Amino acid sequence: MDQERGGFCQTPFWDEDATWNTTDPDFTPCFQKTFLLWLPSALLVIGAPFRFYSLTRNKTESIPFTWLNILKTILAVLIAVITVADISKTIHEYATGAVVPTVNFISPLVLCLTMVLVVILIHHERKQGVHSSGFLFIFWLLLFFDSILVFQSKVRDAVTEGAVSDIFRFVTFMLFFPLVITELILSAFVDKHPSVLLIQDKNACPENNSSVLSRITFWWFSSLVVQGYKRALVRDDLWSLNEEDKSSTVVPKFEKHWDCEVAKSKRNRNRNTRDTPIVDGTEMRTINQDGQTYAEVPVNEGKKCQASLFTGLTKTYGPLFLLSALYKLLFDIMQFLAPILLKFLIQFTKNKMEYYWRGFFYAALMFVNATLQSLILHQYFHGCQLLGMRMRTSLIASVYKKTINLSNAARKLSTVGEIVNLMSVDAQRFMDLMTYLHMIWSGPFQIIISIYLLYDTLGYSIFAGVAIMIILIPINAAIAKKTRDYQAKQMRLKDQRIKLMNEILNGMKVLKLYAWESSFEKQVLELRKKELSVLKRLAYLNACVSFTWTTAPYVVSLVTFAVYVLSDPNNILDAEKAFVSLSLFNILRFPLSMLPQVISSLVQANVSLKRLEKFLNHEELDSSAVQHDISAKHAISMENCTVTWDHETVSTLRNINLQIPDGSLVAIVGAVGSGKSSMLSAMLGEMEKVSGSVNVKGSVAYVAQQAWIQNATVQDNILFGKSKNQVEYESIIEGCALKTDLEILPAGDQTEIGEKGINLSGGQKQRVSLARACYQDADVYLLDDPLSAVDSHVGRHIFDNIVGPNGLLKDKISEYGSYKQLLSHNGAFAEFLRNYLTEELENDELEADLDDIGVAEDIVSQLGSVMGDEKAKKLQKQVSVISSRIRTMSGGSSENITQKSGSVTSLTKSLGSNGPGTPSLKSKSDHSHHKKDDGVAENMIKQVEEKKKEDKLIKAESVETGSVKYTVFLSYLKSVGPILSPCIMLFYILYNVTSVYSNFWLSDWSNDNVTVTNGTIDTAQRDLRLGVYGALGFIQGFFAVFASIALYVGNVLAGKKLHAGILKNTLASSMTFFDTTPQGRIMNRFSKDIDVIDTIIPRVFESWWACLLKVISVPVVIGLRIFIVMASIALYVGNVWAGMKLHAGLLKNILASSMNFFDTTPQGRIMNRFSKDIDVLDTILARIYESWWACLLRVISVPVVIGLSTPLFLTIILPIAILYIAVQDSFCW
């Protein structure tokens, strides 16, 4: 039936004579109606399910109807209407009995159904918040290119035939084609952003909200580049992270899979130990063998039951890894298209019978291939860097979270340094590895394809080059192993040097006190000398690596070409074989050089993986050890509680029963080591519970015995992340006796607390810690000896204003009463004060302050009624003795009683503003001078206010912005050496020159036409070409080795001088520098910055200099090949520039002339200068100069050629001519 009514197509599907072997190529109508139109539809239908699945996981807010998505929908509907019209036309023709091919019905139907799917996708993406659809953009782009081919075919047929055979379908296609173009343009625009997202983050990253083209070309990043070009970028200029890149999004995804692995390992462990007895904490397995029962220890069971970090990372980041692998595979495939297209292009240039359009076709394909390669490669690198960043973020967060939850037994297995290395070094290795991890499979793939294509080009001779590659593999491995050993040794020496520097900085006061700077400087320099010795050996190894990198590809190509031309006289190395082979060798160079490094990095990453896995599988604290039941009867309850710091040790607290009602104030009193702090730790859940139960009702605030202070402002330490309530904040400041301290501090509560609280006393740090706890407004407060570091009167002030009946925590305390009433109760608080006072008196720590004596006398008088007679008399006697001693030392005059200089309250008392609860020490004579001192007090207050506005104690580290100054480069070059620096550049220049000349030589070799003389091969010419080509390769290696040795040895010298200078200046600095500069910042100069000098700078300089020379060599090579063109361009450009200068000078002189010149000079003569003379400069002079210069060169070339060809001319005729000219000149004179 199909054959009777026209069949599927009236024309063949493919006609090679009409498409390829013709001067006017075109596709057949059947191919246009089927393959070209069905290909985009097929890709859309296949990818639609995956697209719908990916959109279901998108949590972005939906986009409202806008003119853009409405217009896209309308245009898709119009295209569907046009296809329906084509279908109707086909049905009508079929009904009238016309011969209609089946494709005229199927193709419009397929396109119509495709448009229905497009409309569904448009609105589904709109609901899922997709601003610009890359999926639909690719569809419209493919349909656009296919439509262009159909469009040109229809127009060309209409022009050739002079008429249109099918007017209806011609008109419908002419309506269809502009609609496709419009859809393609609209798909490149970005839809409207939801206003909610714009309000949430005004500095959001534009990546997710940019168009498809912008994301493919990274155009969205251009604004930041332009801004950085105009001025130095600051932190505020950077965009916020994308939502999917934030740790709040990345970490939970990884923790979800990691928790599954942990649960799986626990299930396996429980399954394995279900029937396994435990003897002394060791799992034993019972087995029956030969009728006897044995007990064995499952050695490897622990490893099998550990959670797999690799599995967790794979499940989390596997899809993104596979996407980057797809990009890498596409890039590798397209990489091998370039040599194939080059081969076709060379064949086209050699074959004069080829159709001209094929040359343009090959060139266009090479351009498109190179463009797509660049786009795909950068998407691959972007995906790999993104994957590494997310993986590093997840690992650092997991290690940090694990550190907080580690059990006490596990803490003994991991030191602080190890944990820091896990978060910095081991996590960073995964990020560094991700970029080149795909070389594990991509490297062998590239090597196999390259060898196959080389075999297809040069035959069996390629295996000689493969043998060289195999020989180089163990050489590279040996060099890599030796380099790794030296690097490990250098790291050990560096660790020793940094450790010594850390000890020097920690003991800088003692070091300067005894003037030990020079001796410690010698110790550091001695370690640095050993480190530099290792770096020199690494420099020699780097020279070997450079020699291998340089000569290996050259030797491989040399051996391959030598075997090829010497194995058979008929094997001639022409341009096609030479340049295609070189292109493949260049592709082969990268995997051969990178595989050893990737394998080495993979081994290091595997070690880091095991370290991280071991740490993350450590035992954690039991989160259920402390319950937080808010409906409990008591605030804190402990029933038959037995806790320990470690399961392997004896229990610290046993059978503890404790019930503390809501609002109670309870003091735990006991001797040193009796378990007071352990009791608080048990309430906090920091100890391992053996038996019993612990419940803490509500939230908890904890003040440790040793105050923990952040390196931040006082306000930030108190707020601790909470929003500031000014009234509550001021009351807490007053209650914790910090008001006077803040008045003294340079910037008040904005004063930055230095490293280790260097600018705060012990009491100030304790009060800041207490204020932080009070500001949290918790339900339960656990205070571990909070008044140990404060004076007695300050402790009383804190008790009255914080803990007492009128204190800030009064709503959380049920035992009300005044300070005296609490003492009279003889409860836990009275016992605490009694023990505290006794300890202070025994240590004679109250002798320095009369205020403390007054408070002590008051406390003793209050405690006398509740204490035993002997204890009371003993305390009173001690206090009276100390009091009389102080009064005797002061001369018994109250006017001479002053506070300690430098105390916290000295400034306040001098201004007459005593804090509450602080006894005034002013005498009558002080009051008589009160008015006199008012002016001084006001000035001092103003000075304090001005100090608050001053800079912080520890300033932010300054960073140089803008372009690097030439003095920096000069200082580095001077450190390298005035002789070694130009030698380095000279060796690299010579290396680049020999590299370029080797390509010229190979080009000339491939263009040798006279290779056969009288039926025999000109072996002398062949051997000459081969020998010189090999010699050029070894000369390159020679220059590369010397350049590398000079570079790295010079860098070692620079590192030695710069490190010595930094060390000398640091040790010579005053103590003010060390008090105001964080120790970590100084350590960074001696660790990270010196490491950059030692390792990073030489590699960066080598890459930059090599790239610069390559960039310079390109125009030089082109200029040598087209010297005449370049000379002509230079001549005419110079002529234009000369004309501009002469015209400007002429105009300037004429306008500057006096009126007398214009009166005496005809106007025509002036106009002639501006018309005819300028015309001569612009047009005639350049041609005259060109002809004159060419004639001069010909005249000079004649005696040169004659002299080279005729020695008699140089020995006889030329001297006679010179003598004749000299005689003539003398005669004329």
PDB file of C-alpha atoms in Angstrom, residues 799-811 816-819:
ATOM      1  CA  PHE A 799      26.508  37.777  95.024  1.00  0.00           C
ATOM      2  CA  ASP A 800      24.252  40.688  95.911  1.00  0.00           C
ATOM      3  CA  ASN A 801      23.542  41.685  92.321  1.00  0.00           C
ATOM      4  CA  ILE A 802      23.528  38.331  90.544  1.00  0.00           C
ATOM      5  CA  VAL A 803      22.786  35.467  92.933  1.00  0.00           C
ATOM      6  CA  GLY A 804      21.219  37.265  95.942  1.00  0.00           C
ATOM      7  CA  PRO A 805      17.543  37.997  96.589  1.00  0.00           C
ATOM      8  CA  ASN A 806      17.763  41.199  94.557  1.00  0.00           C
ATOM      9  CA  GLY A 807      20.052  39.747  91.935  1.00  0.00           C
ATOM     10  CA  LEU A 808      19.369  39.070  88.299  1.00  0.00           C
ATOM     11  CA  LEU A 809      18.918  35.362  88.980  1.00  0.00           C
ATOM     12  CA  LYS A 810      16.444  35.837  91.796  1.00  0.00           C
ATOM     13  CA  ASP A 811      13.574  34.304  89.781  1.00  0.00           C
ATOM     14  CA  TYR A 816      15.376  34.419  99.538  1.00  0.00           C
ATOM     15  CA  GLY A 817      17.035  36.629 102.106  1.00  0.00           C
ATOM     16  CA  SER A 818      19.695  39.254 102.584  1.00  0.00           C
ATOM     17  CA  TYR A 819      23.393  38.619 102.591  1.00  0.00           C
TER      18      TYR A 819
END
